Amino acid sequence: DTEVTQTPKHLVMGMTNKKSLKCEQHMGHRAMYWYKQKAKKPPELMFVYSYEKLSINESVPSRFSPECPNSSLLNLHLHALQPEDSALYLCASSSSTLAGNEQFFGPGTRLTVL
Amino acid sequence: AQKITQTQPGMFVQEKEAVTLDCTYDTSDPSYGLFWYKQPSSGEMIFLIYQGSYDQQNATEGRYSLNFQKARKSANLVISASQLGDSAMYFCAMRDASGGYQKVTFGTGTKLQVIP
């Protein structure tokens, strides 16, 4: 299984809602990532988990809360988002964080905040 | 300074022709990895090819090859025999010692359109 899955594919939420994005991989990878991508821009790193511990937080607002319950699963909890948070949210995994480890990406969740 | 520079916002290529997408990078680390990803309009990032800083030979994967010129700090992607399905956004990326190799830095991308 060389796939990273993400649910839901699309999400529309109001600014007062609480929702969660889910990411799963069964490749035995020990590094997982959340990216935010606006239209026609490259992905921007948000968080890195290495061996289920948060190792990088790129100064992301606290309305985004990551969670890594186990080595296969990564969640992103959303609360009180702003319209400017509307974007494609991509999850990725890699076997580790060595220089040569490519990332495998999921299909993304297209988030719209009203 | 940009760590990854892609100077071609958009490129056109005739079907069955070869095309080169440019990428230059900036790092002082001796150990780093360079990657190319394809992103179709559907949104998923697809890994294409990898080149390590210590690799002596240019990487190849099917119709994709990487023209690695270490002294010039360039890692251009060559797509041979272009197909309509190659129309997509292409990102060059690098993993180096900054952030303990945990960060992957992406260029701004090149939008490739294959013309029938």
mmCIF file with all atom_site columns, N, CA, C and O in Angstrom, chain A residues 33 35 37 40-43 45 48 50 55-56 58 88 90 94 96-103 105-107 110, chain B residues 31-35 37 39 41-47 50 89 91 95-96 99-104 106-109:
data_model
loop_
_atom_site.group_PDB
_atom_site.id
_atom_site.type_symbol
_atom_site.label_atom_id
_atom_site.label_alt_id
_atom_site.label_comp_id
_atom_site.label_asym_id
_atom_site.label_entity_id
_atom_site.label_seq_id
_atom_site.pdbx_PDB_ins_code
_atom_site.Cartn_x
_atom_site.Cartn_y
_atom_site.Cartn_z
_atom_site.occupancy
_atom_site.B_iso_or_equiv
_atom_site.pdbx_formal_charge
_atom_site.auth_seq_id
_atom_site.auth_comp_id
_atom_site.auth_asym_id
_atom_site.auth_atom_id
_atom_site.pdbx_PDB_model_num
ATOM 1   N N  . TYR A 1 33  ? 3.320   15.176 7.640   1.00 0.00 ? 33  TYR A N  1
ATOM 2   C CA . TYR A 1 33  ? 3.358   16.621 7.427   1.00 0.00 ? 33  TYR A CA 1
ATOM 3   C C  . TYR A 1 33  ? 1.967   17.149 7.081   1.00 0.00 ? 33  TYR A C  1
ATOM 4   O O  . TYR A 1 33  ? 1.191   16.474 6.403   1.00 0.00 ? 33  TYR A O  1
ATOM 5   N N  . TYR A 1 35  ? 0.468   20.547 5.056   1.00 0.00 ? 35  TYR A N  1
ATOM 6   C CA . TYR A 1 35  ? 0.752   21.712 4.236   1.00 0.00 ? 35  TYR A CA 1
ATOM 7   C C  . TYR A 1 35  ? -0.550  22.440 3.933   1.00 0.00 ? 35  TYR A C  1
ATOM 8   O O  . TYR A 1 35  ? -1.605  21.833 3.802   1.00 0.00 ? 35  TYR A O  1
ATOM 9   N N  . GLN A 1 37  ? -2.027  25.011 0.914   1.00 0.00 ? 37  GLN A N  1
ATOM 10  C CA . GLN A 1 37  ? -1.691  25.498 -0.420  1.00 0.00 ? 37  GLN A CA 1
ATOM 11  C C  . GLN A 1 37  ? -2.809  26.400 -0.955  1.00 0.00 ? 37  GLN A C  1
ATOM 12  O O  . GLN A 1 37  ? -3.945  25.952 -1.123  1.00 0.00 ? 37  GLN A O  1
ATOM 13  N N  . LYS A 1 40  ? -2.427  28.537 -7.112  1.00 0.00 ? 40  LYS A N  1
ATOM 14  C CA . LYS A 1 40  ? -1.278  28.981 -7.914  1.00 0.00 ? 40  LYS A CA 1
ATOM 15  C C  . LYS A 1 40  ? -0.047  29.288 -7.083  1.00 0.00 ? 40  LYS A C  1
ATOM 16  O O  . LYS A 1 40  ? 0.836   30.036 -7.529  1.00 0.00 ? 40  LYS A O  1
ATOM 17  N N  . LYS A 1 41  ? 0.026   28.731 -5.882  1.00 0.00 ? 41  LYS A N  1
ATOM 18  C CA . LYS A 1 41  ? 1.178   28.914 -5.005  1.00 0.00 ? 41  LYS A CA 1
ATOM 19  C C  . LYS A 1 41  ? 1.748   27.552 -4.630  1.00 0.00 ? 41  LYS A C  1
ATOM 20  O O  . LYS A 1 41  ? 1.053   26.540 -4.719  1.00 0.00 ? 41  LYS A O  1
ATOM 21  N N  . PRO A 1 42  ? 3.009   27.513 -4.179  1.00 0.00 ? 42  PRO A N  1
ATOM 22  C CA . PRO A 1 42  ? 3.542   26.229 -3.701  1.00 0.00 ? 42  PRO A CA 1
ATOM 23  C C  . PRO A 1 42  ? 2.958   25.887 -2.334  1.00 0.00 ? 42  PRO A C  1
ATOM 24  O O  . PRO A 1 42  ? 2.438   26.769 -1.638  1.00 0.00 ? 42  PRO A O  1
ATOM 25  N N  . PRO A 1 43  ? 3.066   24.627 -1.941  1.00 0.00 ? 43  PRO A N  1
ATOM 26  C CA . PRO A 1 43  ? 2.613   24.256 -0.594  1.00 0.00 ? 43  PRO A CA 1
ATOM 27  C C  . PRO A 1 43  ? 3.447   24.966 0.469   1.00 0.00 ? 43  PRO A C  1
ATOM 28  O O  . PRO A 1 43  ? 4.653   25.126 0.328   1.00 0.00 ? 43  PRO A O  1
ATOM 29  N N  . LEU A 1 45  ? 4.543   24.694 4.408   1.00 0.00 ? 45  LEU A N  1
ATOM 30  C CA . LEU A 1 45  ? 4.588   23.762 5.526   1.00 0.00 ? 45  LEU A CA 1
ATOM 31  C C  . LEU A 1 45  ? 3.906   24.361 6.749   1.00 0.00 ? 45  LEU A C  1
ATOM 32  O O  . LEU A 1 45  ? 4.117   25.534 7.086   1.00 0.00 ? 45  LEU A O  1
ATOM 33  N N  . VAL A 1 48  ? 5.209   19.369 11.213  1.00 0.00 ? 48  VAL A N  1
ATOM 34  C CA . VAL A 1 48  ? 5.903   18.119 10.964  1.00 0.00 ? 48  VAL A CA 1
ATOM 35  C C  . VAL A 1 48  ? 5.834   17.275 12.223  1.00 0.00 ? 48  VAL A C  1
ATOM 36  O O  . VAL A 1 48  ? 6.119   17.769 13.316  1.00 0.00 ? 48  VAL A O  1
ATOM 37  N N  . SER A 1 50  ? 7.465   13.751 13.710  1.00 0.00 ? 50  SER A N  1
ATOM 38  C CA . SER A 1 50  ? 8.490   12.747 13.515  1.00 0.00 ? 50  SER A CA 1
ATOM 39  C C  . SER A 1 50  ? 8.390   11.759 14.667  1.00 0.00 ? 50  SER A C  1
ATOM 40  O O  . SER A 1 50  ? 8.489   12.163 15.835  1.00 0.00 ? 50  SER A O  1
ATOM 41  N N  . SER A 1 55  ? 7.488   18.014 15.771  1.00 0.00 ? 55  SER A N  1
ATOM 42  C CA . SER A 1 55  ? 8.867   18.490 15.716  1.00 0.00 ? 55  SER A CA 1
ATOM 43  C C  . SER A 1 55  ? 8.982   19.878 15.088  1.00 0.00 ? 55  SER A C  1
ATOM 44  O O  . SER A 1 55  ? 9.942   20.599 15.351  1.00 0.00 ? 55  SER A O  1
ATOM 45  N N  . ILE A 1 56  ? 8.023   20.238 14.255  1.00 0.00 ? 56  ILE A N  1
ATOM 46  C CA . ILE A 1 56  ? 8.045   21.573 13.654  1.00 0.00 ? 56  ILE A CA 1
ATOM 47  C C  . ILE A 1 56  ? 6.630   22.138 13.629  1.00 0.00 ? 56  ILE A C  1
ATOM 48  O O  . ILE A 1 56  ? 5.690   21.472 13.216  1.00 0.00 ? 56  ILE A O  1
ATOM 49  N N  . GLU A 1 58  ? 5.290   25.712 12.145  1.00 0.00 ? 58  GLU A N  1
ATOM 50  C CA . GLU A 1 58  ? 5.745   26.899 11.436  1.00 0.00 ? 58  GLU A CA 1
ATOM 51  C C  . GLU A 1 58  ? 4.917   28.127 11.822  1.00 0.00 ? 58  GLU A C  1
ATOM 52  O O  . GLU A 1 58  ? 4.328   28.802 10.974  1.00 0.00 ? 58  GLU A O  1
ATOM 53  N N  . LEU A 1 88  ? -6.323  24.520 -0.094  1.00 0.00 ? 88  LEU A N  1
ATOM 54  C CA . LEU A 1 88  ? -6.159  23.070 -0.202  1.00 0.00 ? 88  LEU A CA 1
ATOM 55  C C  . LEU A 1 88  ? -5.202  22.640 0.910   1.00 0.00 ? 88  LEU A C  1
ATOM 56  O O  . LEU A 1 88  ? -4.102  23.189 1.030   1.00 0.00 ? 88  LEU A O  1
ATOM 57  N N  . LEU A 1 90  ? -2.946  19.738 2.337   1.00 0.00 ? 90  LEU A N  1
ATOM 58  C CA . LEU A 1 90  ? -2.296  18.515 1.894   1.00 0.00 ? 90  LEU A CA 1
ATOM 59  C C  . LEU A 1 90  ? -1.583  17.843 3.064   1.00 0.00 ? 90  LEU A C  1
ATOM 60  O O  . LEU A 1 90  ? -0.891  18.498 3.845   1.00 0.00 ? 90  LEU A O  1
ATOM 61  N N  . SER A 1 94  ? 6.719   10.555 4.867   1.00 0.00 ? 94  SER A N  1
ATOM 62  C CA . SER A 1 94  ? 7.988   10.058 4.331   1.00 0.00 ? 94  SER A CA 1
ATOM 63  C C  . SER A 1 94  ? 8.541   9.054  5.329   1.00 0.00 ? 94  SER A C  1
ATOM 64  O O  . SER A 1 94  ? 8.181   9.077  6.509   1.00 0.00 ? 94  SER A O  1
ATOM 65  N N  . SER A 1 96  ? 11.327  8.758  6.737   1.00 0.00 ? 96  SER A N  1
ATOM 66  C CA . SER A 1 96  ? 11.920  9.478  7.860   1.00 0.00 ? 96  SER A CA 1
ATOM 67  C C  . SER A 1 96  ? 12.227  10.879 7.343   1.00 0.00 ? 96  SER A C  1
ATOM 68  O O  . SER A 1 96  ? 11.644  11.307 6.337   1.00 0.00 ? 96  SER A O  1
ATOM 69  N N  . THR A 1 97  ? 13.106  11.577 8.025   1.00 0.00 ? 97  THR A N  1
ATOM 70  C CA . THR A 1 97  ? 13.435  12.930 7.566   1.00 0.00 ? 97  THR A CA 1
ATOM 71  C C  . THR A 1 97  ? 14.875  13.013 7.084   1.00 0.00 ? 97  THR A C  1
ATOM 72  O O  . THR A 1 97  ? 15.530  14.027 7.230   1.00 0.00 ? 97  THR A O  1
ATOM 73  N N  . LEU A 1 98  ? 15.384  11.941 6.498   1.00 0.00 ? 98  LEU A N  1
ATOM 74  C CA . LEU A 1 98  ? 16.714  12.001 5.891   1.00 0.00 ? 98  LEU A CA 1
ATOM 75  C C  . LEU A 1 98  ? 16.634  12.766 4.573   1.00 0.00 ? 98  LEU A C  1
ATOM 76  O O  . LEU A 1 98  ? 15.562  12.895 3.975   1.00 0.00 ? 98  LEU A O  1
ATOM 77  N N  . ALA A 1 99  ? 17.792  13.226 4.116   1.00 0.00 ? 99  ALA A N  1
ATOM 78  C CA . ALA A 1 99  ? 17.832  14.095 2.930   1.00 0.00 ? 99  ALA A CA 1
ATOM 79  C C  . ALA A 1 99  ? 17.189  13.446 1.714   1.00 0.00 ? 99  ALA A C  1
ATOM 80  O O  . ALA A 1 99  ? 16.555  14.109 0.908   1.00 0.00 ? 99  ALA A O  1
ATOM 81  N N  . GLY A 1 100 ? 17.329  12.141 1.580   1.00 0.00 ? 100 GLY A N  1
ATOM 82  C CA . GLY A 1 100 ? 16.854  11.479 0.376   1.00 0.00 ? 100 GLY A CA 1
ATOM 83  C C  . GLY A 1 100 ? 15.442  10.948 0.426   1.00 0.00 ? 100 GLY A C  1
ATOM 84  O O  . GLY A 1 100 ? 14.985  10.307 -0.505  1.00 0.00 ? 100 GLY A O  1
ATOM 85  N N  . ASN A 1 101 ? 14.736  11.223 1.509   1.00 0.00 ? 101 ASN A N  1
ATOM 86  C CA . ASN A 1 101 ? 13.396  10.640 1.652   1.00 0.00 ? 101 ASN A CA 1
ATOM 87  C C  . ASN A 1 101 ? 12.340  11.498 0.969   1.00 0.00 ? 101 ASN A C  1
ATOM 88  O O  . ASN A 1 101 ? 12.038  12.600 1.435   1.00 0.00 ? 101 ASN A O  1
ATOM 89  N N  . GLU A 1 102 ? 11.767  10.967 -0.116  1.00 0.00 ? 102 GLU A N  1
ATOM 90  C CA . GLU A 1 102 ? 10.716  11.719 -0.790  1.00 0.00 ? 102 GLU A CA 1
ATOM 91  C C  . GLU A 1 102 ? 9.438   11.660 0.031   1.00 0.00 ? 102 GLU A C  1
ATOM 92  O O  . GLU A 1 102 ? 9.220   10.738 0.822   1.00 0.00 ? 102 GLU A O  1
ATOM 93  N N  . GLN A 1 103 ? 8.599   12.656 -0.164  1.00 0.00 ? 103 GLN A N  1
ATOM 94  C CA . GLN A 1 103 ? 7.309   12.703 0.490   1.00 0.00 ? 103 GLN A CA 1
ATOM 95  C C  . GLN A 1 103 ? 6.245   12.148 -0.445  1.00 0.00 ? 103 GLN A C  1
ATOM 96  O O  . GLN A 1 103 ? 6.264   12.401 -1.644  1.00 0.00 ? 103 GLN A O  1
ATOM 97  N N  . PHE A 1 105 ? 2.243   12.316 -1.034  1.00 0.00 ? 105 PHE A N  1
ATOM 98  C CA . PHE A 1 105 ? 1.160   13.217 -0.681  1.00 0.00 ? 105 PHE A CA 1
ATOM 99  C C  . PHE A 1 105 ? -0.195  12.546 -0.837  1.00 0.00 ? 105 PHE A C  1
ATOM 100 O O  . PHE A 1 105 ? -0.395  11.704 -1.716  1.00 0.00 ? 105 PHE A O  1
ATOM 101 N N  . GLY A 1 106 ? -1.119  12.973 -0.011  1.00 0.00 ? 106 GLY A N  1
ATOM 102 C CA . GLY A 1 106 ? -2.509  12.606 -0.195  1.00 0.00 ? 106 GLY A CA 1
ATOM 103 C C  . GLY A 1 106 ? -3.177  13.521 -1.210  1.00 0.00 ? 106 GLY A C  1
ATOM 104 O O  . GLY A 1 106 ? -2.565  14.484 -1.676  1.00 0.00 ? 106 GLY A O  1
ATOM 105 N N  . PRO A 1 107 ? -4.433  13.240 -1.552  1.00 0.00 ? 107 PRO A N  1
ATOM 106 C CA . PRO A 1 107 ? -5.133  14.029 -2.571  1.00 0.00 ? 107 PRO A CA 1
ATOM 107 C C  . PRO A 1 107 ? -5.574  15.402 -2.086  1.00 0.00 ? 107 PRO A C  1
ATOM 108 O O  . PRO A 1 107 ? -5.962  16.244 -2.889  1.00 0.00 ? 107 PRO A O  1
ATOM 109 N N  . ARG A 1 110 ? -10.062 20.189 0.145   1.00 0.00 ? 110 ARG A N  1
ATOM 110 C CA . ARG A 1 110 ? -10.336 21.578 -0.271  1.00 0.00 ? 110 ARG A CA 1
ATOM 111 C C  . ARG A 1 110 ? -11.286 22.182 0.754   1.00 0.00 ? 110 ARG A C  1
ATOM 112 O O  . ARG A 1 110 ? -12.436 21.769 0.877   1.00 0.00 ? 110 ARG A O  1
ATOM 113 N N  . SER B 2 31  ? 25.165  17.987 2.118   1.00 0.00 ? 31  SER B N  1
ATOM 114 C CA . SER B 2 31  ? 24.223  16.887 1.937   1.00 0.00 ? 31  SER B CA 1
ATOM 115 C C  . SER B 2 31  ? 22.822  17.434 1.783   1.00 0.00 ? 31  SER B C  1
ATOM 116 O O  . SER B 2 31  ? 22.307  18.096 2.680   1.00 0.00 ? 31  SER B O  1
ATOM 117 N N  . TYR B 2 32  ? 22.221  17.153 0.637   1.00 0.00 ? 32  TYR B N  1
ATOM 118 C CA . TYR B 2 32  ? 20.861  17.620 0.391   1.00 0.00 ? 32  TYR B CA 1
ATOM 119 C C  . TYR B 2 32  ? 20.216  16.737 -0.654  1.00 0.00 ? 32  TYR B C  1
ATOM 120 O O  . TYR B 2 32  ? 20.889  15.967 -1.347  1.00 0.00 ? 32  TYR B O  1
ATOM 121 N N  . GLY B 2 33  ? 18.905  16.829 -0.724  1.00 0.00 ? 33  GLY B N  1
ATOM 122 C CA . GLY B 2 33  ? 18.155  16.057 -1.717  1.00 0.00 ? 33  GLY B CA 1
ATOM 123 C C  . GLY B 2 33  ? 17.305  16.997 -2.544  1.00 0.00 ? 33  GLY B C  1
ATOM 124 O O  . GLY B 2 33  ? 16.746  17.966 -2.023  1.00 0.00 ? 33  GLY B O  1
ATOM 125 N N  . LEU B 2 34  ? 17.213  16.700 -3.813  1.00 0.00 ? 34  LEU B N  1
ATOM 126 C CA . LEU B 2 34  ? 16.411  17.502 -4.734  1.00 0.00 ? 34  LEU B CA 1
ATOM 127 C C  . LEU B 2 34  ? 15.294  16.637 -5.309  1.00 0.00 ? 34  LEU B C  1
ATOM 128 O O  . LEU B 2 34  ? 15.535  15.467 -5.654  1.00 0.00 ? 34  LEU B O  1
ATOM 129 N N  . PHE B 2 35  ? 14.110  17.184 -5.403  1.00 0.00 ? 35  PHE B N  1
ATOM 130 C CA . PHE B 2 35  ? 12.928  16.431 -5.824  1.00 0.00 ? 35  PHE B CA 1
ATOM 131 C C  . PHE B 2 35  ? 12.144  17.247 -6.855  1.00 0.00 ? 35  PHE B C  1
ATOM 132 O O  . PHE B 2 35  ? 12.143  18.480 -6.823  1.00 0.00 ? 35  PHE B O  1
ATOM 133 N N  . TYR B 2 37  ? 8.094   17.325 -8.271  1.00 0.00 ? 37  TYR B N  1
ATOM 134 C CA . TYR B 2 37  ? 6.726   16.854 -8.088  1.00 0.00 ? 37  TYR B CA 1
ATOM 135 C C  . TYR B 2 37  ? 5.858   17.427 -9.204  1.00 0.00 ? 37  TYR B C  1
ATOM 136 O O  . TYR B 2 37  ? 6.088   18.542 -9.690  1.00 0.00 ? 37  TYR B O  1
ATOM 137 N N  . GLN B 2 39  ? 1.826   18.343 -10.102 1.00 0.00 ? 39  GLN B N  1
ATOM 138 C CA . GLN B 2 39  ? 0.515   18.562 -9.489  1.00 0.00 ? 39  GLN B CA 1
ATOM 139 C C  . GLN B 2 39  ? -0.512  18.853 -10.576 1.00 0.00 ? 39  GLN B C  1
ATOM 140 O O  . GLN B 2 39  ? -0.596  19.962 -11.096 1.00 0.00 ? 39  GLN B O  1
ATOM 141 N N  . SER B 2 41  ? -4.424  19.363 -12.090 1.00 0.00 ? 41  SER B N  1
ATOM 142 C CA . SER B 2 41  ? -5.474  20.257 -11.595 1.00 0.00 ? 41  SER B CA 1
ATOM 143 C C  . SER B 2 41  ? -6.295  19.616 -10.470 1.00 0.00 ? 41  SER B C  1
ATOM 144 O O  . SER B 2 41  ? -6.944  20.329 -9.702  1.00 0.00 ? 41  SER B O  1
ATOM 145 N N  . SER B 2 42  ? -6.257  18.308 -10.373 1.00 0.00 ? 42  SER B N  1
ATOM 146 C CA . SER B 2 42  ? -6.983  17.623 -9.296  1.00 0.00 ? 42  SER B CA 1
ATOM 147 C C  . SER B 2 42  ? -6.391  17.937 -7.919  1.00 0.00 ? 42  SER B C  1
ATOM 148 O O  . SER B 2 42  ? -7.058  17.767 -6.898  1.00 0.00 ? 42  SER B O  1
ATOM 149 N N  . GLY B 2 43  ? -5.133  18.344 -7.869  1.00 0.00 ? 43  GLY B N  1
ATOM 150 C CA . GLY B 2 43  ? -4.553  18.796 -6.607  1.00 0.00 ? 43  GLY B CA 1
ATOM 151 C C  . GLY B 2 43  ? -3.505  17.899 -5.992  1.00 0.00 ? 43  GLY B C  1
ATOM 152 O O  . GLY B 2 43  ? -2.694  18.364 -5.206  1.00 0.00 ? 43  GLY B O  1
ATOM 153 N N  . GLU B 2 44  ? -3.513  16.613 -6.307  1.00 0.00 ? 44  GLU B N  1
ATOM 154 C CA . GLU B 2 44  ? -2.566  15.719 -5.668  1.00 0.00 ? 44  GLU B CA 1
ATOM 155 C C  . GLU B 2 44  ? -1.145  15.963 -6.159  1.00 0.00 ? 44  GLU B C  1
ATOM 156 O O  . GLU B 2 44  ? -0.905  16.140 -7.331  1.00 0.00 ? 44  GLU B O  1
ATOM 157 N N  . MET B 2 45  ? -0.198  15.979 -5.245  1.00 0.00 ? 45  MET B N  1
ATOM 158 C CA . MET B 2 45  ? 1.227   16.137 -5.574  1.00 0.00 ? 45  MET B CA 1
ATOM 159 C C  . MET B 2 45  ? 1.800   14.746 -5.837  1.00 0.00 ? 45  MET B C  1
ATOM 160 O O  . MET B 2 45  ? 1.750   13.873 -4.977  1.00 0.00 ? 45  MET B O  1
ATOM 161 N N  . ILE B 2 46  ? 2.382   14.567 -7.008  1.00 0.00 ? 46  ILE B N  1
ATOM 162 C CA . ILE B 2 46  ? 2.904   13.269 -7.412  1.00 0.00 ? 46  ILE B CA 1
ATOM 163 C C  . ILE B 2 46  ? 4.424   13.348 -7.487  1.00 0.00 ? 46  ILE B C  1
ATOM 164 O O  . ILE B 2 46  ? 4.970   14.168 -8.231  1.00 0.00 ? 46  ILE B O  1
ATOM 165 N N  . PHE B 2 47  ? 5.112   12.508 -6.738  1.00 0.00 ? 47  PHE B N  1
ATOM 166 C CA . PHE B 2 47  ? 6.576   12.474 -6.765  1.00 0.00 ? 47  PHE B CA 1
ATOM 167 C C  . PHE B 2 47  ? 7.045   11.920 -8.106  1.00 0.00 ? 47  PHE B C  1
ATOM 168 O O  . PHE B 2 47  ? 6.558   10.892 -8.574  1.00 0.00 ? 47  PHE B O  1
ATOM 169 N N  . TYR B 2 50  ? 14.119  11.953 -7.917  1.00 0.00 ? 50  TYR B N  1
ATOM 170 C CA . TYR B 2 50  ? 14.977  12.416 -6.822  1.00 0.00 ? 50  TYR B CA 1
ATOM 171 C C  . TYR B 2 50  ? 16.444  12.402 -7.259  1.00 0.00 ? 50  TYR B C  1
ATOM 172 O O  . TYR B 2 50  ? 16.883  11.500 -7.977  1.00 0.00 ? 50  TYR B O  1
ATOM 173 N N  . MET B 2 89  ? 1.103   21.439 -13.098 1.00 0.00 ? 89  MET B N  1
ATOM 174 C CA . MET B 2 89  ? 2.066   22.299 -12.419 1.00 0.00 ? 89  MET B CA 1
ATOM 175 C C  . MET B 2 89  ? 3.215   21.413 -11.961 1.00 0.00 ? 89  MET B C  1
ATOM 176 O O  . MET B 2 89  ? 2.976   20.297 -11.467 1.00 0.00 ? 89  MET B O  1
ATOM 177 N N  . PHE B 2 91  ? 6.683   21.281 -9.552  1.00 0.00 ? 91  PHE B N  1
ATOM 178 C CA . PHE B 2 91  ? 7.423   21.935 -8.473  1.00 0.00 ? 91  PHE B CA 1
ATOM 179 C C  . PHE B 2 91  ? 8.766   21.250 -8.261  1.00 0.00 ? 91  PHE B C  1
ATOM 180 O O  . PHE B 2 91  ? 8.847   20.012 -8.178  1.00 0.00 ? 91  PHE B O  1
ATOM 181 N N  . ARG B 2 95  ? 15.404  19.253 0.179   1.00 0.00 ? 95  ARG B N  1
ATOM 182 C CA . ARG B 2 95  ? 15.497  18.967 1.611   1.00 0.00 ? 95  ARG B CA 1
ATOM 183 C C  . ARG B 2 95  ? 16.971  19.111 1.971   1.00 0.00 ? 95  ARG B C  1
ATOM 184 O O  . ARG B 2 95  ? 17.816  18.445 1.380   1.00 0.00 ? 95  ARG B O  1
ATOM 185 N N  . ASP B 2 96  ? 17.284  20.023 2.916   1.00 0.00 ? 96  ASP B N  1
ATOM 186 C CA . ASP B 2 96  ? 18.671  20.170 3.349   1.00 0.00 ? 96  ASP B CA 1
ATOM 187 C C  . ASP B 2 96  ? 18.720  20.250 4.870   1.00 0.00 ? 96  ASP B C  1
ATOM 188 O O  . ASP B 2 96  ? 17.717  20.017 5.551   1.00 0.00 ? 96  ASP B O  1
ATOM 189 N N  . GLY B 2 99  ? 16.500  23.100 9.498   1.00 0.00 ? 99  GLY B N  1
ATOM 190 C CA . GLY B 2 99  ? 15.372  22.411 10.111  1.00 0.00 ? 99  GLY B CA 1
ATOM 191 C C  . GLY B 2 99  ? 15.646  20.934 10.313  1.00 0.00 ? 99  GLY B C  1
ATOM 192 O O  . GLY B 2 99  ? 14.709  20.154 10.454  1.00 0.00 ? 99  GLY B O  1
ATOM 193 N N  . GLY B 2 100 ? 16.921  20.557 10.329  1.00 0.00 ? 100 GLY B N  1
ATOM 194 C CA . GLY B 2 100 ? 17.267  19.161 10.568  1.00 0.00 ? 100 GLY B CA 1
ATOM 195 C C  . GLY B 2 100 ? 16.752  18.225 9.487   1.00 0.00 ? 100 GLY B C  1
ATOM 196 O O  . GLY B 2 100 ? 16.401  17.076 9.787   1.00 0.00 ? 100 GLY B O  1
ATOM 197 N N  . TYR B 2 101 ? 16.693  18.664 8.257   1.00 0.00 ? 101 TYR B N  1
ATOM 198 C CA . TYR B 2 101 ? 16.195  17.883 7.126   1.00 0.00 ? 101 TYR B CA 1
ATOM 199 C C  . TYR B 2 101 ? 14.695  17.606 7.210   1.00 0.00 ? 101 TYR B C  1
ATOM 200 O O  . TYR B 2 101 ? 14.156  16.851 6.425   1.00 0.00 ? 101 TYR B O  1
ATOM 201 N N  . GLN B 2 102 ? 14.034  18.236 8.158   1.00 0.00 ? 102 GLN B N  1
ATOM 202 C CA . GLN B 2 102 ? 12.616  17.957 8.302   1.00 0.00 ? 102 GLN B CA 1
ATOM 203 C C  . GLN B 2 102 ? 11.767  18.792 7.362   1.00 0.00 ? 102 GLN B C  1
ATOM 204 O O  . GLN B 2 102 ? 10.618  18.471 7.100   1.00 0.00 ? 102 GLN B O  1
ATOM 205 N N  . LYS B 2 103 ? 12.346  19.894 6.875   1.00 0.00 ? 103 LYS B N  1
ATOM 206 C CA . LYS B 2 103 ? 11.577  20.772 5.992   1.00 0.00 ? 103 LYS B CA 1
ATOM 207 C C  . LYS B 2 103 ? 11.916  20.479 4.546   1.00 0.00 ? 103 LYS B C  1
ATOM 208 O O  . LYS B 2 103 ? 13.081  20.240 4.198   1.00 0.00 ? 103 LYS B O  1
ATOM 209 N N  . VAL B 2 104 ? 10.904  20.542 3.712   1.00 0.00 ? 104 VAL B N  1
ATOM 210 C CA . VAL B 2 104 ? 11.112  20.481 2.274   1.00 0.00 ? 104 VAL B CA 1
ATOM 211 C C  . VAL B 2 104 ? 10.686  21.835 1.723   1.00 0.00 ? 104 VAL B C  1
ATOM 212 O O  . VAL B 2 104 ? 9.562   22.277 1.953   1.00 0.00 ? 104 VAL B O  1
ATOM 213 N N  . PHE B 2 106 ? 9.832   24.266 -1.377  1.00 0.00 ? 106 PHE B N  1
ATOM 214 C CA . PHE B 2 106 ? 9.329   24.181 -2.749  1.00 0.00 ? 106 PHE B CA 1
ATOM 215 C C  . PHE B 2 106 ? 9.606   25.470 -3.511  1.00 0.00 ? 106 PHE B C  1
ATOM 216 O O  . PHE B 2 106 ? 9.566   26.556 -2.938  1.00 0.00 ? 106 PHE B O  1
ATOM 217 N N  . GLY B 2 107 ? 9.856   25.332 -4.813  1.00 0.00 ? 107 GLY B N  1
ATOM 218 C CA . GLY B 2 107 ? 9.894   26.487 -5.686  1.00 0.00 ? 107 GLY B CA 1
ATOM 219 C C  . GLY B 2 107 ? 8.486   26.951 -6.005  1.00 0.00 ? 107 GLY B C  1
ATOM 220 O O  . GLY B 2 107 ? 7.500   26.344 -5.571  1.00 0.00 ? 107 GLY B O  1
ATOM 221 N N  . THR B 2 108 ? 8.385   28.024 -6.775  1.00 0.00 ? 108 THR B N  1
ATOM 222 C CA . THR B 2 108 ? 7.081   28.612 -7.082  1.00 0.00 ? 108 THR B CA 1
ATOM 223 C C  . THR B 2 108 ? 6.331   27.865 -8.168  1.00 0.00 ? 108 THR B C  1
ATOM 224 O O  . THR B 2 108 ? 5.154   28.121 -8.379  1.00 0.00 ? 108 THR B O  1
ATOM 225 N N  . GLY B 2 109 ? 7.008   26.947 -8.829  1.00 0.00 ? 109 GLY B N  1
ATOM 226 C CA . GLY B 2 109 ? 6.326   26.089 -9.793  1.00 0.00 ? 109 GLY B CA 1
ATOM 227 C C  . GLY B 2 109 ? 6.370   26.604 -11.217 1.00 0.00 ? 109 GLY B C  1
ATOM 228 O O  . GLY B 2 109 ? 6.544   27.804 -11.477 1.00 0.00 ? 109 GLY B O  1
#
